[in-house]
């Protein structure tokens, strides 16, 4: 769905839309990796992990926030903790 929308955004020369679709793709990739990890280790899903979520783009980090968001550059201290 996103790649097709990206094509449309490009053909219309809508750089703003292109950027936000790119962000969405990056975040989806990261979320997919996290879900895959849970599928690979069913036992891990029973443990309580704290997750930190970027308030700007939704990037999710396990256990600790990064120094800054690898997707949009938001400072780690701005991340929201999710238990
Ligand atoms: Zn971010």
PDB file of N, CA, C and O and ligand atoms in Angstrom:
ATOM      1  N   UNK A   1       0.847  -1.207   0.000  1.00  0.00           N
ATOM      2  CA  UNK A   1       0.000   0.000   0.000  1.00  0.00           C
ATOM      3  C   UNK A   1       0.878   1.249   0.000  1.00  0.00           C
ATOM      4  O   UNK A   1       0.736   2.116  -0.827  1.00  0.00           O
ATOM      5  N   UNK A   2       1.841   1.322   0.912  1.00  0.00           N
ATOM      6  CA  UNK A   2       2.682   2.516   0.996  1.00  0.00           C
ATOM      7  C   UNK A   2       3.519   2.770  -0.257  1.00  0.00           C
ATOM      8  O   UNK A   2       3.554   3.898  -0.736  1.00  0.00           O
ATOM      9  N   UNK A   3       4.194   1.728  -0.775  1.00  0.00           N
ATOM     10  CA  UNK A   3       5.015   1.989  -1.972  1.00  0.00           C
ATOM     11  C   UNK A   3       4.191   2.575  -3.112  1.00  0.00           C
ATOM     12  O   UNK A   3       4.649   3.455  -3.826  1.00  0.00           O
ATOM     13  N   UNK A   4       2.961   2.116  -3.306  1.00  0.00           N
ATOM     14  CA  UNK A   4       2.125   2.657  -4.372  1.00  0.00           C
ATOM     15  C   UNK A   4       1.795   4.116  -4.109  1.00  0.00           C
ATOM     16  O   UNK A   4       1.851   4.946  -4.999  1.00  0.00           O
ATOM     17  N   UNK A   5       1.500   4.411  -2.834  1.00  0.00           N
ATOM     18  CA  UNK A   5       1.207   5.799  -2.484  1.00  0.00           C
ATOM     19  C   UNK A   5       2.435   6.671  -2.695  1.00  0.00           C
ATOM     20  O   UNK A   5       2.352   7.822  -3.062  1.00  0.00           O
ATOM     21  N   UNK A   6       3.617   6.080  -2.436  1.00  0.00           N
ATOM     22  CA  UNK A   6       4.874   6.795  -2.623  1.00  0.00           C
ATOM     23  C   UNK A   6       5.041   7.165  -4.093  1.00  0.00           C
ATOM     24  O   UNK A   6       5.446   8.264  -4.428  1.00  0.00           O
ATOM     25  N   UNK A   7       4.714   6.233  -4.973  1.00  0.00           N
ATOM     26  CA  UNK A   7       4.768   6.490  -6.412  1.00  0.00           C
ATOM     27  C   UNK A   7       3.891   7.673  -6.780  1.00  0.00           C
ATOM     28  O   UNK A   7       4.303   8.570  -7.498  1.00  0.00           O
ATOM     29  N   UNK A   8       2.684   7.664  -6.247  1.00  0.00           N
ATOM     30  CA  UNK A   8       1.743   8.741  -6.541  1.00  0.00           C
ATOM     31  C   UNK A   8       2.299  10.070  -6.034  1.00  0.00           C
ATOM     32  O   UNK A   8       2.291  11.068  -6.748  1.00  0.00           O
ATOM     33  N   UNK A   9       2.831  10.051  -4.826  1.00  0.00           N
ATOM     34  CA  UNK A   9       3.380  11.275  -4.243  1.00  0.00           C
ATOM     35  C   UNK A   9       4.520  11.805  -5.105  1.00  0.00           C
ATOM     36  O   UNK A   9       4.633  13.005  -5.339  1.00  0.00           O
ATOM     37  N   UNK A  10       5.355  10.901  -5.600  1.00  0.00           N
ATOM     38  CA  UNK A  10       6.484  11.300  -6.438  1.00  0.00           C
ATOM     39  C   UNK A  10       5.991  11.917  -7.735  1.00  0.00           C
ATOM     40  O   UNK A  10       6.470  12.962  -8.151  1.00  0.00           O
ATOM     41  N   UNK A  11       5.033  11.235  -8.371  1.00  0.00           N
ATOM     42  CA  UNK A  11       4.562  11.712  -9.667  1.00  0.00           C
ATOM     43  C   UNK A  11       3.872  13.064  -9.534  1.00  0.00           C
ATOM     44  O   UNK A  11       3.874  13.858 -10.460  1.00  0.00           O
ATOM     45  N   UNK A  12       3.315  13.319  -8.376  1.00  0.00           N
ATOM     46  CA  UNK A  12       2.670  14.616  -8.166  1.00  0.00           C
ATOM     47  C   UNK A  12       3.660  15.655  -7.658  1.00  0.00           C
ATOM     48  O   UNK A  12       3.311  16.813  -7.466  1.00  0.00           O
ATOM     49  N   UNK A  13       4.882  15.199  -7.387  1.00  0.00           N
ATOM     50  CA  UNK A  13       5.900  16.119  -6.897  1.00  0.00           C
ATOM     51  C   UNK A  13       5.602  16.611  -5.501  1.00  0.00           C
ATOM     52  O   UNK A  13       6.019  17.693  -5.099  1.00  0.00           O
ATOM     53  N   UNK A  14       4.888  15.810  -4.724  1.00  0.00           N
ATOM     54  CA  UNK A  14       4.533  16.202  -3.369  1.00  0.00           C
ATOM     55  C   UNK A  14       5.600  15.701  -2.403  1.00  0.00           C
ATOM     56  O   UNK A  14       5.515  14.623  -1.847  1.00  0.00           O
ATOM     57  N   UNK A  15       6.616  16.530  -2.201  1.00  0.00           N
ATOM     58  CA  UNK A  15       7.768  16.108  -1.395  1.00  0.00           C
ATOM     59  C   UNK A  15       7.373  15.888   0.070  1.00  0.00           C
ATOM     60  O   UNK A  15       7.930  15.037   0.738  1.00  0.00           O
ATOM     61  N   UNK A  16       6.451  16.662   0.546  1.00  0.00           N
ATOM     62  CA  UNK A  16       6.038  16.544   1.944  1.00  0.00           C
ATOM     63  C   UNK A  16       5.423  15.170   2.206  1.00  0.00           C
ATOM     64  O   UNK A  16       5.785  14.481   3.146  1.00  0.00           O
ATOM     65  N   UNK A  17       4.516  14.760   1.340  1.00  0.00           N
ATOM     66  CA  UNK A  17       3.863  13.465   1.476  1.00  0.00           C
ATOM     67  C   UNK A  17       4.892  12.339   1.342  1.00  0.00           C
ATOM     68  O   UNK A  17       4.847  11.360   2.070  1.00  0.00           O
ATOM     69  N   UNK A  18       5.829  12.514   0.430  1.00  0.00           N
ATOM     70  CA  UNK A  18       6.858  11.500   0.200  1.00  0.00           C
ATOM     71  C   UNK A  18       7.648  11.269   1.481  1.00  0.00           C
ATOM     72  O   UNK A  18       7.911  10.146   1.861  1.00  0.00           O
ATOM     73  N   UNK A  19       8.012  12.362   2.151  1.00  0.00           N
ATOM     74  CA  UNK A  19       8.777  12.241   3.393  1.00  0.00           C
ATOM     75  C   UNK A  19       7.991  11.495   4.461  1.00  0.00           C
ATOM     76  O   UNK A  19       8.535  10.645   5.137  1.00  0.00           O
ATOM     77  N   UNK A  20       6.708  11.836   4.621  1.00  0.00           N
ATOM     78  CA  UNK A  20       5.960  11.188   5.693  1.00  0.00           C
ATOM     79  C   UNK A  20       5.706   9.718   5.374  1.00  0.00           C
ATOM     80  O   UNK A  20       5.694   8.890   6.262  1.00  0.00           O
ATOM     81  N   UNK A  21       5.534   9.368   4.098  1.00  0.00           N
ATOM     82  CA  UNK A  21       5.373   7.958   3.747  1.00  0.00           C
ATOM     83  C   UNK A  21       6.663   7.204   4.041  1.00  0.00           C
ATOM     84  O   UNK A  21       6.646   6.079   4.497  1.00  0.00           O
ATOM     85  N   UNK A  22       7.803   7.863   3.785  1.00  0.00           N
ATOM     86  CA  UNK A  22       9.085   7.225   4.062  1.00  0.00           C
ATOM     87  C   UNK A  22       9.193   6.930   5.555  1.00  0.00           C
ATOM     88  O   UNK A  22       9.570   5.840   5.953  1.00  0.00           O
ATOM     89  N   UNK A  23       8.825   7.892   6.394  1.00  0.00           N
ATOM     90  CA  UNK A  23       8.838   7.685   7.845  1.00  0.00           C
ATOM     91  C   UNK A  23       7.962   6.506   8.222  1.00  0.00           C
ATOM     92  O   UNK A  23       8.357   5.662   8.998  1.00  0.00           O
ATOM     93  N   UNK A  24       6.769   6.459   7.677  1.00  0.00           N
ATOM     94  CA  UNK A  24       5.832   5.387   7.995  1.00  0.00           C
ATOM     95  C   UNK A  24       6.447   4.044   7.636  1.00  0.00           C
ATOM     96  O   UNK A  24       6.343   3.081   8.391  1.00  0.00           O
ATOM     97  N   UNK A  25       7.122   3.970   6.494  1.00  0.00           N
ATOM     98  CA  UNK A  25       7.760   2.720   6.085  1.00  0.00           C
ATOM     99  C   UNK A  25       8.833   2.298   7.086  1.00  0.00           C
ATOM    100  O   UNK A  25       8.917   1.135   7.458  1.00  0.00           O
ATOM    101  N   UNK A  26       9.674   3.250   7.503  1.00  0.00           N
ATOM    102  CA  UNK A  26      10.745   2.937   8.452  1.00  0.00           C
ATOM    103  C   UNK A  26      10.166   2.409   9.756  1.00  0.00           C
ATOM    104  O   UNK A  26      10.635   1.423  10.300  1.00  0.00           O
ATOM    105  N   UNK A  27       9.141   3.076  10.256  1.00  0.00           N
ATOM    106  CA  UNK A  27       8.535   2.676  11.525  1.00  0.00           C
ATOM    107  C   UNK A  27       7.887   1.304  11.388  1.00  0.00           C
ATOM    108  O   UNK A  27       8.002   0.466  12.280  1.00  0.00           O
ATOM    109  N   UNK A  28       7.241   1.060  10.263  1.00  0.00           N
ATOM    110  CA  UNK A  28       6.607  -0.249  10.064  1.00  0.00           C
ATOM    111  C   UNK A  28       7.635  -1.371  10.040  1.00  0.00           C
ATOM    112  O   UNK A  28       7.390  -2.452  10.550  1.00  0.00           O
ATOM    113  N   UNK A  29       8.777  -1.098   9.427  1.00  0.00           N
ATOM    114  CA  UNK A  29       9.849  -2.099   9.381  1.00  0.00           C
ATOM    115  C   UNK A  29      10.287  -2.455  10.794  1.00  0.00           C
ATOM    116  O   UNK A  29      10.475  -3.615  11.130  1.00  0.00           O
ATOM    117  N   UNK A  30      10.463  -1.433  11.628  1.00  0.00           N
ATOM    118  CA  UNK A  30      10.914  -1.643  13.013  1.00  0.00           C
ATOM    119  C   UNK A  30       9.860  -2.413  13.795  1.00  0.00           C
ATOM    120  O   UNK A  30      10.179  -3.347  14.522  1.00  0.00           O
ATOM    121  N   UNK A  31       8.603  -2.035  13.624  1.00  0.00           N
ATOM    122  CA  UNK A  31       7.531  -2.751  14.321  1.00  0.00           C
ATOM    123  C   UNK A  31       7.489  -4.212  13.866  1.00  0.00           C
ATOM    124  O   UNK A  31       7.335  -5.114  14.679  1.00  0.00           O
ATOM    125  N   UNK A  32       7.674  -4.445  12.581  1.00  0.00           N
ATOM    126  CA  UNK A  32       7.665  -5.807  12.046  1.00  0.00           C
ATOM    127  C   UNK A  32       8.781  -6.629  12.685  1.00  0.00           C
ATOM    128  O   UNK A  32       8.591  -7.798  13.020  1.00  0.00           O
ATOM    129  N   UNK A  33       9.945  -6.017  12.880  1.00  0.00           N
ATOM    130  CA  UNK A  33      11.073  -6.707  13.519  1.00  0.00           C
ATOM    131  C   UNK A  33      10.727  -7.081  14.953  1.00  0.00           C
ATOM    132  O   UNK A  33      11.036  -8.176  15.407  1.00  0.00           O
ATOM    133  N   UNK A  34      10.085  -6.171  15.671  1.00  0.00           N
ATOM    134  CA  UNK A  34       9.710  -6.444  17.063  1.00  0.00           C
ATOM    135  C   UNK A  34       8.710  -7.594  17.135  1.00  0.00           C
ATOM    136  O   UNK A  34       8.849  -8.489  17.963  1.00  0.00           O
ATOM    137  N   UNK A  35       7.718  -7.574  16.260  1.00  0.00           N
ATOM    138  CA  UNK A  35       6.714  -8.636  16.253  1.00  0.00           C
ATOM    139  C   UNK A  35       7.369  -9.967  15.906  1.00  0.00           C
ATOM    140  O   UNK A  35       7.056 -11.002  16.488  1.00  0.00           O
ATOM    141  N   UNK A  36       8.298  -9.936  14.935  1.00  0.00           N
ATOM    142  CA  UNK A  36       8.983 -11.156  14.530  1.00  0.00           C
ATOM    143  C   UNK A  36       9.757 -11.735  15.702  1.00  0.00           C
ATOM    144  O   UNK A  36       9.778 -12.935  15.927  1.00  0.00           O
ATOM    145  N   UNK A  37      10.378 -10.857  16.490  1.00  0.00           N
ATOM    146  CA  UNK A  37      11.145 -11.284  17.657  1.00  0.00           C
ATOM    147  C   UNK A  37      10.237 -12.019  18.643  1.00  0.00           C
ATOM    148  O   UNK A  37      10.608 -13.041  19.202  1.00  0.00           O
ATOM    149  N   UNK A  38       9.043 -11.474  18.844  1.00  0.00           N
ATOM    150  CA  UNK A  38       8.093 -12.110  19.756  1.00  0.00           C
ATOM    151  C   UNK A  38       7.653 -13.470  19.212  1.00  0.00           C
ATOM    152  O   UNK A  38       7.503 -14.431  19.972  1.00  0.00           O
ATOM    153  N   UNK A  39       7.483 -13.557  17.897  1.00  0.00           N
ATOM    154  CA  UNK A  39       7.077 -14.826  17.284  1.00  0.00           C
ATOM    155  C   UNK A  39       8.192 -15.864  17.405  1.00  0.00           C
ATOM    156  O   UNK A  39       7.943 -17.038  17.644  1.00  0.00           O
ATOM    157  N   UNK A  40       9.440 -15.401  17.257  1.00  0.00           N
ATOM    158  CA  UNK A  40      10.588 -16.303  17.339  1.00  0.00           C
ATOM    159  C   UNK A  40      10.812 -16.802  18.762  1.00  0.00           C
ATOM    160  O   UNK A  40      11.302 -17.898  18.981  1.00  0.00           O
ATOM    161  N   UNK A  41      10.475 -15.954  19.747  1.00  0.00           N
ATOM    162  CA  UNK A  41      10.674 -16.317  21.157  1.00  0.00           C
ATOM    163  C   UNK A  41       9.370 -16.170  21.921  1.00  0.00           C
ATOM    164  O   UNK A  41       9.164 -15.169  22.606  1.00  0.00           O
ATOM    165  N   UNK A  42       8.485 -17.149  21.822  1.00  0.00           N
ATOM    166  CA  UNK A  42       7.172 -17.035  22.480  1.00  0.00           C
ATOM    167  C   UNK A  42       7.307 -16.796  23.979  1.00  0.00           C
ATOM    168  O   UNK A  42       6.496 -16.103  24.577  1.00  0.00           O
ATOM    169  N   UNK A  43       8.343 -17.351  24.601  1.00  0.00           N
ATOM    170  CA  UNK A  43       8.546 -17.176  26.036  1.00  0.00           C
ATOM    171  C   UNK A  43       8.806 -15.734  26.414  1.00  0.00           C
ATOM    172  O   UNK A  43       8.416 -15.280  27.483  1.00  0.00           O
ATOM    173  N   UNK A  44       9.450 -15.000  25.503  1.00  0.00           N
ATOM    174  CA  UNK A  44       9.826 -13.623  25.803  1.00  0.00           C
ATOM    175  C   UNK A  44       8.604 -12.726  25.973  1.00  0.00           C
ATOM    176  O   UNK A  44       8.641 -11.756  26.709  1.00  0.00           O
ATOM    177  N   UNK A  45       7.517 -13.090  25.294  1.00  0.00           N
ATOM    178  CA  UNK A  45       6.332 -12.238  25.370  1.00  0.00           C
ATOM    179  C   UNK A  45       5.698 -12.273  26.752  1.00  0.00           C
ATOM    180  O   UNK A  45       4.908 -11.423  27.098  1.00  0.00           O
ATOM    181  N   UNK A  46       6.046 -13.284  27.560  1.00  0.00           N
ATOM    182  CA  UNK A  46       5.483 -13.382  28.905  1.00  0.00           C
ATOM    183  C   UNK A  46       6.266 -12.536  29.905  1.00  0.00           C
ATOM    184  O   UNK A  46       5.801 -12.255  30.982  1.00  0.00           O
ATOM    185  N   UNK A  47       7.491 -12.175  29.539  1.00  0.00           N
ATOM    186  CA  UNK A  47       8.265 -11.310  30.419  1.00  0.00           C
ATOM    187  C   UNK A  47       7.792  -9.875  30.247  1.00  0.00           C
ATOM    188  O   UNK A  47       7.275  -9.501  29.212  1.00  0.00           O
ATOM    189  N   UNK A  48       8.006  -9.094  31.319  1.00  0.00           N
ATOM    190  CA  UNK A  48       7.589  -7.699  31.214  1.00  0.00           C
ATOM    191  C   UNK A  48       8.771  -6.858  30.769  1.00  0.00           C
ATOM    192  O   UNK A  48       9.776  -6.790  31.455  1.00  0.00           O
ATOM    193  N   UNK A  49       8.615  -6.291  29.602  1.00  0.00           N
ATOM    194  CA  UNK A  49       9.617  -5.370  29.101  1.00  0.00           C
ATOM    195  C   UNK A  49       9.029  -3.980  29.089  1.00  0.00           C
ATOM    196  O   UNK A  49       7.848  -3.822  28.812  1.00  0.00           O
ATOM    197  N   UNK A  50       9.865  -3.020  29.389  1.00  0.00           N
ATOM    198  CA  UNK A  50       9.439  -1.647  29.188  1.00  0.00           C
ATOM    199  C   UNK A  50       9.785  -1.285  27.750  1.00  0.00           C
ATOM    200  O   UNK A  50      10.827  -1.690  27.234  1.00  0.00           O
ATOM    201  N   UNK A  51       8.898  -0.585  27.101  1.00  0.00           N
ATOM    202  CA  UNK A  51       9.151  -0.106  25.745  1.00  0.00           C
ATOM    203  C   UNK A  51       9.139   1.407  25.768  1.00  0.00           C
ATOM    204  O   UNK A  51       8.408   2.010  26.540  1.00  0.00           O
ATOM    205  N   UNK A  52       9.960   1.985  24.933  1.00  0.00           N
ATOM    206  CA  UNK A  52       9.988   3.439  24.809  1.00  0.00           C
ATOM    207  C   UNK A  52       9.576   3.794  23.393  1.00  0.00           C
ATOM    208  O   UNK A  52      10.123   3.242  22.438  1.00  0.00           O
ATOM    209  N   UNK A  53       8.603   4.696  23.297  1.00  0.00           N
ATOM    210  CA  UNK A  53       8.050   5.044  21.993  1.00  0.00           C
ATOM    211  C   UNK A  53       8.335   6.506  21.678  1.00  0.00           C
ATOM    212  O   UNK A  53       8.079   7.393  22.505  1.00  0.00           O
ATOM    213  N   UNK A  54       8.871   6.742  20.494  1.00  0.00           N
ATOM    214  CA  UNK A  54       9.139   8.110  20.045  1.00  0.00           C
ATOM    215  C   UNK A  54       7.812   8.849  19.880  1.00  0.00           C
ATOM    216  O   UNK A  54       6.915   8.364  19.202  1.00  0.00           O
ATOM    217  N   UNK A  55       7.681  10.030  20.531  1.00  0.00           N
ATOM    218  CA  UNK A  55       6.422  10.777  20.439  1.00  0.00           C
ATOM    219  C   UNK A  55       6.210  11.406  19.064  1.00  0.00           C
ATOM    220  O   UNK A  55       5.113  11.829  18.734  1.00  0.00           O
ATOM    221  N   UNK A  56       7.262  11.462  18.254  1.00  0.00           N
ATOM    222  CA  UNK A  56       7.159  12.123  16.946  1.00  0.00           C
ATOM    223  C   UNK A  56       6.802  11.134  15.835  1.00  0.00           C
ATOM    224  O   UNK A  56       5.848  11.328  15.094  1.00  0.00           O
ATOM    225  N   UNK A  57       7.572  10.013  15.751  1.00  0.00           N
ATOM    226  CA  UNK A  57       7.363   9.130  14.602  1.00  0.00           C
ATOM    227  C   UNK A  57       6.865   7.737  15.000  1.00  0.00           C
ATOM    228  O   UNK A  57       6.519   6.946  14.153  1.00  0.00           O
ATOM    229  N   UNK A  58       6.853   7.435  16.315  1.00  0.00           N
ATOM    230  CA  UNK A  58       6.356   6.130  16.731  1.00  0.00           C
ATOM    231  C   UNK A  58       7.406   5.041  16.762  1.00  0.00           C
ATOM    232  O   UNK A  58       7.100   3.880  17.008  1.00  0.00           O
ATOM    233  N   UNK A  59       8.681   5.398  16.534  1.00  0.00           N
ATOM    234  CA  UNK A  59       9.755   4.415  16.633  1.00  0.00           C
ATOM    235  C   UNK A  59       9.720   3.799  18.037  1.00  0.00           C
ATOM    236  O   UNK A  59       9.522   4.500  19.028  1.00  0.00           O
ATOM    237  N   UNK A  60       9.890   2.476  18.129  1.00  0.00           N
ATOM    238  CA  UNK A  60       9.806   1.774  19.404  1.00  0.00           C
ATOM    239  C   UNK A  60      11.149   1.169  19.766  1.00  0.00           C
ATOM    240  O   UNK A  60      11.775   0.506  18.947  1.00  0.00           O
ATOM    241  N   UNK A  61      11.601   1.416  20.993  1.00  0.00           N
ATOM    242  CA  UNK A  61      12.861   0.868  21.474  1.00  0.00           C
ATOM    243  C   UNK A  61      12.575  -0.005  22.684  1.00  0.00           C
ATOM    244  O   UNK A  61      11.753   0.337  23.521  1.00  0.00           O
ATOM    245  N   UNK A  62      13.282  -1.156  22.781  1.00  0.00           N
ATOM    246  CA  UNK A  62      13.064  -2.056  23.905  1.00  0.00           C
ATOM    247  C   UNK A  62      13.927  -1.655  25.082  1.00  0.00           C
ATOM    248  O   UNK A  62      15.095  -1.314  24.914  1.00  0.00           O
ATOM    249  N   UNK A  63      13.358  -1.751  26.286  1.00  0.00           N
ATOM    250  CA  UNK A  63      14.072  -1.626  27.565  1.00  0.00           C
ATOM    251  C   UNK A  63      14.623  -0.236  27.859  1.00  0.00           C
ATOM    252  O   UNK A  63      14.441   0.284  28.941  1.00  0.00           O
ATOM    253  N   UNK A  64      15.339   0.357  26.886  1.00  0.00           N
ATOM    254  CA  UNK A  64      15.902   1.685  27.108  1.00  0.00           C
ATOM    255  C   UNK A  64      15.675   2.543  25.875  1.00  0.00           C
ATOM    256  O   UNK A  64      15.710   2.033  24.760  1.00  0.00           O
ATOM    257  N   UNK A  65      15.485   3.837  26.083  1.00  0.00           N
ATOM    258  CA  UNK A  65      15.383   4.716  24.910  1.00  0.00           C
ATOM    259  C   UNK A  65      16.776   4.928  24.320  1.00  0.00           C
ATOM    260  O   UNK A  65      17.770   4.870  25.052  1.00  0.00           O
ATOM    261  N   UNK A  66      16.880   5.135  23.026  1.00  0.00           N
ATOM    262  CA  UNK A  66      18.193   5.445  22.417  1.00  0.00           C
ATOM    263  C   UNK A  66      18.586   6.876  22.774  1.00  0.00           C
ATOM    264  O   UNK A  66      17.767   7.625  23.311  1.00  0.00           O
ATOM    265  N   UNK A  67      19.823   7.272  22.522  1.00  0.00           N
ATOM    266  CA  UNK A  67      20.246   8.656  22.771  1.00  0.00           C
ATOM    267  C   UNK A  67      19.377   9.615  21.978  1.00  0.00           C
ATOM    268  O   UNK A  67      18.950  10.646  22.468  1.00  0.00           O
ATOM    269  N   UNK A  68      19.130   9.220  20.734  1.00  0.00           N
ATOM    270  CA  UNK A  68      18.205   9.984  19.912  1.00  0.00           C
ATOM    271  C   UNK A  68      17.550   9.017  18.938  1.00  0.00           C
ATOM    272  O   UNK A  68      18.119   7.975  18.607  1.00  0.00           O
ATOM    273  N   UNK A  69      16.353   9.375  18.492  1.00  0.00           N
ATOM    274  CA  UNK A  69      15.590   8.505  17.611  1.00  0.00           C
ATOM    275  C   UNK A  69      16.325   8.302  16.280  1.00  0.00           C
ATOM    276  O   UNK A  69      16.713   9.282  15.637  1.00  0.00           O
ATOM    277  N   UNK A  70      16.569   7.041  15.871  1.00  0.00           N
ATOM    278  CA  UNK A  70      17.255   6.779  14.608  1.00  0.00           C
ATOM    279  C   UNK A  70      16.421   7.138  13.384  1.00  0.00           C
ATOM    280  O   UNK A  70      16.952   7.225  12.278  1.00  0.00           O
ATOM    281  N   UNK A  71      15.127   7.327  13.569  1.00  0.00           N
ATOM    282  CA  UNK A  71      14.267   7.647  12.430  1.00  0.00           C
ATOM    283  C   UNK A  71      14.131   9.158  12.252  1.00  0.00           C
ATOM    284  O   UNK A  71      14.328   9.691  11.178  1.00  0.00           O
ATOM    285  N   UNK A  72      13.803   9.880  13.346  1.00  0.00           N
ATOM    286  CA  UNK A  72      13.528  11.310  13.191  1.00  0.00           C
ATOM    287  C   UNK A  72      14.447  12.198  14.023  1.00  0.00           C
ATOM    288  O   UNK A  72      14.376  13.412  13.919  1.00  0.00           O
ATOM    289  N   UNK A  73      15.306  11.584  14.874  1.00  0.00           N
ATOM    290  CA  UNK A  73      16.292  12.371  15.610  1.00  0.00           C
ATOM    291  C   UNK A  73      15.810  12.992  16.919  1.00  0.00           C
ATOM    292  O   UNK A  73      16.536  13.759  17.541  1.00  0.00           O
ATOM    293  N   UNK A  74      14.598  12.650  17.348  1.00  0.00           N
ATOM    294  CA  UNK A  74      14.088  13.165  18.623  1.00  0.00           C
ATOM    295  C   UNK A  74      14.939  12.627  19.775  1.00  0.00           C
ATOM    296  O   UNK A  74      15.355  11.476  19.759  1.00  0.00           O
ATOM    297  N   UNK A  75      15.206  13.489  20.773  1.00  0.00           N
ATOM    298  CA  UNK A  75      16.021  13.070  21.920  1.00  0.00           C
ATOM    299  C   UNK A  75      15.369  11.907  22.673  1.00  0.00           C
ATOM    300  O   UNK A  75      14.157  11.875  22.861  1.00  0.00           O
ATOM    301  N   UNK A  76      16.202  10.970  23.139  1.00  0.00           N
ATOM    302  CA  UNK A  76      15.713   9.795  23.854  1.00  0.00           C
ATOM    303  C   UNK A  76      14.908  10.133  25.089  1.00  0.00           C
ATOM    304  O   UNK A  76      13.978   9.408  25.441  1.00  0.00           O
ATOM    305  N   UNK A  77      15.249  11.252  25.759  1.00  0.00           N
ATOM    306  CA  UNK A  77      14.519  11.602  26.986  1.00  0.00           C
ATOM    307  C   UNK A  77      13.081  12.038  26.695  1.00  0.00           C
ATOM    308  O   UNK A  77      12.268  12.119  27.612  1.00  0.00           O
ATOM    309  N   UNK A  78      12.791  12.312  25.425  1.00  0.00           N
ATOM    310  CA  UNK A  78      11.422  12.677  25.040  1.00  0.00           C
ATOM    311  C   UNK A  78      10.555  11.429  24.823  1.00  0.00           C
ATOM    312  O   UNK A  78       9.345  11.521  24.727  1.00  0.00           O
ATOM    313  N   UNK A  79      11.194  10.260  24.734  1.00  0.00           N
ATOM    314  CA  UNK A  79      10.450   9.021  24.476  1.00  0.00           C
ATOM    315  C   UNK A  79       9.479   8.735  25.610  1.00  0.00           C
ATOM    316  O   UNK A  79       9.762   9.022  26.769  1.00  0.00           O
ATOM    317  N   UNK A  80       8.352   8.153  25.260  1.00  0.00           N
ATOM    318  CA  UNK A  80       7.352   7.792  26.256  1.00  0.00           C
ATOM    319  C   UNK A  80       7.550   6.339  26.658  1.00  0.00           C
ATOM    320  O   UNK A  80       7.688   5.471  25.809  1.00  0.00           O
ATOM    321  N   UNK A  81       7.550   6.098  27.975  1.00  0.00           N
ATOM    322  CA  UNK A  81       7.715   4.736  28.463  1.00  0.00           C
ATOM    323  C   UNK A  81       6.372   4.007  28.428  1.00  0.00           C
ATOM    324  O   UNK A  81       5.363   4.542  28.873  1.00  0.00           O
ATOM    325  N   UNK A  82       6.409   2.779  27.882  1.00  0.00           N
ATOM    326  CA  UNK A  82       5.198   1.945  27.859  1.00  0.00           C
ATOM    327  C   UNK A  82       5.523   0.660  28.616  1.00  0.00           C
ATOM    328  O   UNK A  82       6.476  -0.014  28.271  1.00  0.00           O
ATOM    329  N   UNK A  83       4.759   0.342  29.640  1.00  0.00           N
ATOM    330  CA  UNK A  83       5.014  -0.895  30.385  1.00  0.00           C
ATOM    331  C   UNK A  83       4.211  -2.037  29.816  1.00  0.00           C
ATOM    332  O   UNK A  83       3.112  -1.850  29.376  1.00  0.00           O
TER     333      UNK A  83
HETATM  334 ZN1  LIG B   1      11.262   9.321  16.018  1.00  0.00          ZN
END
